[in-house]
Coordinates of C-alpha atoms in Angstrom, one line a residue:
M1 CA 106.3 133.3 79.7
S2 CA 104.0 136.2 79.2
K3 CA 100.5 136.4 80.8
T4 CA 97.6 138.3 79.3
K5 CA 95.1 140.1 81.5
N6 CA 91.8 138.3 82.0
T7 CA 89.3 140.7 80.5
K8 CA 85.6 140.5 80.0
N9 CA 84.4 140.4 76.4
T10 CA 82.7 143.7 75.5
N11 CA 80.1 141.9 73.4
D12 CA 77.3 141.3 76.0
S13 CA 75.8 138.5 73.8
A14 CA 79.1 136.5 74.0
P15 CA 78.6 133.5 76.3
F16 CA 82.1 133.5 77.8
D17 CA 85.1 135.6 78.9
T18 CA 88.6 135.4 77.6
F19 CA 91.0 133.3 79.6
E20 CA 94.7 133.4 80.5
D21 CA 95.1 129.7 79.7
P22 CA 93.5 128.8 76.4
T23 CA 94.2 125.1 76.9
S24 CA 91.5 125.1 79.6
F25 CA 89.0 127.0 77.5
V26 CA 85.6 125.3 77.2
P27 CA 83.1 127.4 75.1
N28 CA 79.3 127.0 75.4
F29 CA 77.7 126.3 72.0
D30 CA 74.2 125.7 73.3
D31 CA 72.9 129.0 71.8
V32 CA 74.7 128.7 68.4
Y33 CA 72.6 128.8 65.2
D34 CA 73.1 128.8 61.5
E35 CA 72.3 132.2 60.0
V36 CA 69.4 132.1 57.5
V37 CA 68.7 133.7 54.1
L38 CA 65.2 135.0 53.6
P39 CA 63.2 134.0 50.4
V40 CA 63.5 136.0 47.2
G41 CA 60.9 138.7 47.1
T42 CA 60.7 139.2 50.8
E43 CA 59.9 142.8 51.8
A44 CA 62.2 143.6 54.8
E45 CA 63.2 146.6 56.9
I46 CA 67.0 147.0 57.0
Q47 CA 69.3 149.1 59.1
I48 CA 72.7 150.3 58.0
V49 CA 75.3 149.3 60.6
N50 CA 78.6 150.0 58.8
V51 CA 79.9 151.8 55.8
D52 CA 83.4 151.3 54.3
T53 CA 85.0 153.1 51.3
G54 CA 86.7 151.2 48.5
T55 CA 88.1 151.6 45.0
D56 CA 87.0 149.4 42.2
K57 CA 89.3 147.9 39.5
N58 CA 88.7 150.9 37.3
G59 CA 89.7 153.4 40.0
G60 CA 86.1 154.3 40.8
T61 CA 85.0 155.0 44.4
Y62 CA 82.3 153.0 46.1
W63 CA 80.8 152.6 49.5
R64 CA 80.1 149.2 50.9
L65 CA 77.1 149.2 53.2
R66 CA 76.6 146.4 55.8
C67 CA 73.0 146.1 56.8
E68 CA 71.0 144.1 59.3
I69 CA 67.5 142.8 58.6
L70 CA 65.4 144.2 61.4
D71 CA 63.2 141.8 63.3
Q72 CA 65.1 138.8 61.8
P73 CA 67.9 138.1 64.4
T74 CA 68.9 134.8 62.7
A75 CA 69.3 136.4 59.2
K76 CA 72.7 136.9 57.6
D77 CA 73.7 140.6 57.3
I78 CA 73.4 142.1 53.8
T79 CA 76.3 143.8 52.0
T80 CA 75.5 146.2 49.2
F81 CA 77.6 148.6 47.2
I82 CA 76.9 152.2 46.1
S83 CA 79.2 153.2 43.2
F84 CA 79.8 156.9 42.6
P85 CA 80.2 158.3 39.1
G86 CA 83.8 158.6 38.0
P87 CA 85.7 160.4 35.2
S88 CA 86.0 157.3 33.1
D89 CA 82.2 156.6 33.2
D90 CA 80.1 157.3 30.1
A91 CA 76.8 159.2 30.3
K92 CA 74.7 156.0 30.7
R93 CA 76.9 154.6 33.5
V94 CA 76.8 158.0 35.3
N95 CA 73.0 158.0 35.1
R96 CA 72.7 154.4 36.4
K97 CA 75.0 155.2 39.4
K98 CA 73.2 158.4 40.2
L99 CA 69.8 156.7 39.8
S100 CA 70.9 153.9 42.2
L101 CA 72.1 156.5 44.7
M102 CA 68.9 158.5 44.4
R103 CA 66.7 155.4 45.0
M104 CA 68.7 154.5 48.1
M105 CA 68.6 158.0 49.5
Q106 CA 64.8 158.3 48.9
S107 CA 64.3 154.9 50.6
L108 CA 66.4 156.1 53.6
K109 CA 64.3 159.3 53.6
M110 CA 67.3 161.5 53.1
D111 CA 67.3 165.0 51.8
L112 CA 68.4 164.8 48.1
T113 CA 69.6 168.4 48.2
K114 CA 72.1 168.2 51.1
P115 CA 75.6 166.7 51.2
F116 CA 76.1 163.7 53.4
S117 CA 78.9 161.5 54.6
Q118 CA 79.3 157.8 55.4
S119 CA 78.7 158.4 59.1
D120 CA 75.3 160.0 58.3
L121 CA 74.1 156.6 56.9
I122 CA 74.8 154.5 60.0
G123 CA 71.6 153.8 61.9
L124 CA 69.3 154.8 59.0
T125 CA 66.5 152.3 58.1
A126 CA 64.7 151.5 54.9
W127 CA 62.3 149.0 53.4
V128 CA 63.7 146.8 50.6
I129 CA 62.8 143.8 48.4
L130 CA 65.3 141.0 48.9
G131 CA 66.9 138.8 46.3
I132 CA 69.4 135.9 46.7
Q133 CA 72.9 135.7 45.3
S134 CA 74.9 132.5 45.5
S135 CA 78.7 132.1 45.5
D136 CA 81.1 129.3 46.1
E137 CA 83.0 131.4 48.7
Y138 CA 80.0 132.8 50.7
G139 CA 77.1 130.5 49.8
D140 CA 73.6 132.0 49.6
Q141 CA 73.3 135.6 50.7
N142 CA 70.4 138.1 50.6
I143 CA 70.9 141.1 48.4
I144 CA 68.9 144.3 48.0
K145 CA 66.9 143.7 44.8
R146 CA 65.0 147.0 45.1
W147 CA 64.9 150.0 47.5
L148 CA 61.3 150.9 48.4

């Protein structure tokens, strides 16, 4: 029978430690809340907390940004995508992708003339107008309707 080390959870907001014997684990749910979705049209300040890279079904590259809504601790995080122009994109699609990227960069107060990486985005803040998207899998979620 193997034993695991009793370690403190590194998330300071977690209300309990991990235990060697999970059969005696009793969590405290007194501070649990349902995350909320803010109304359509809400103007909110967001902060980028994570950026992942992916490839879409057409082979194009995108970045998936996870953002927190500042001053709204009970709000669900927002996930948004930035698609980069690819070789199979026509001129209109290239323009739309570049326009979307430019608006995001302007809202984040980035220098449009300098290269940047994913890590440069983490921690940046911007003002946005929120929308709502509904899905069977995730329920209602806020989306970025417009970068300000």
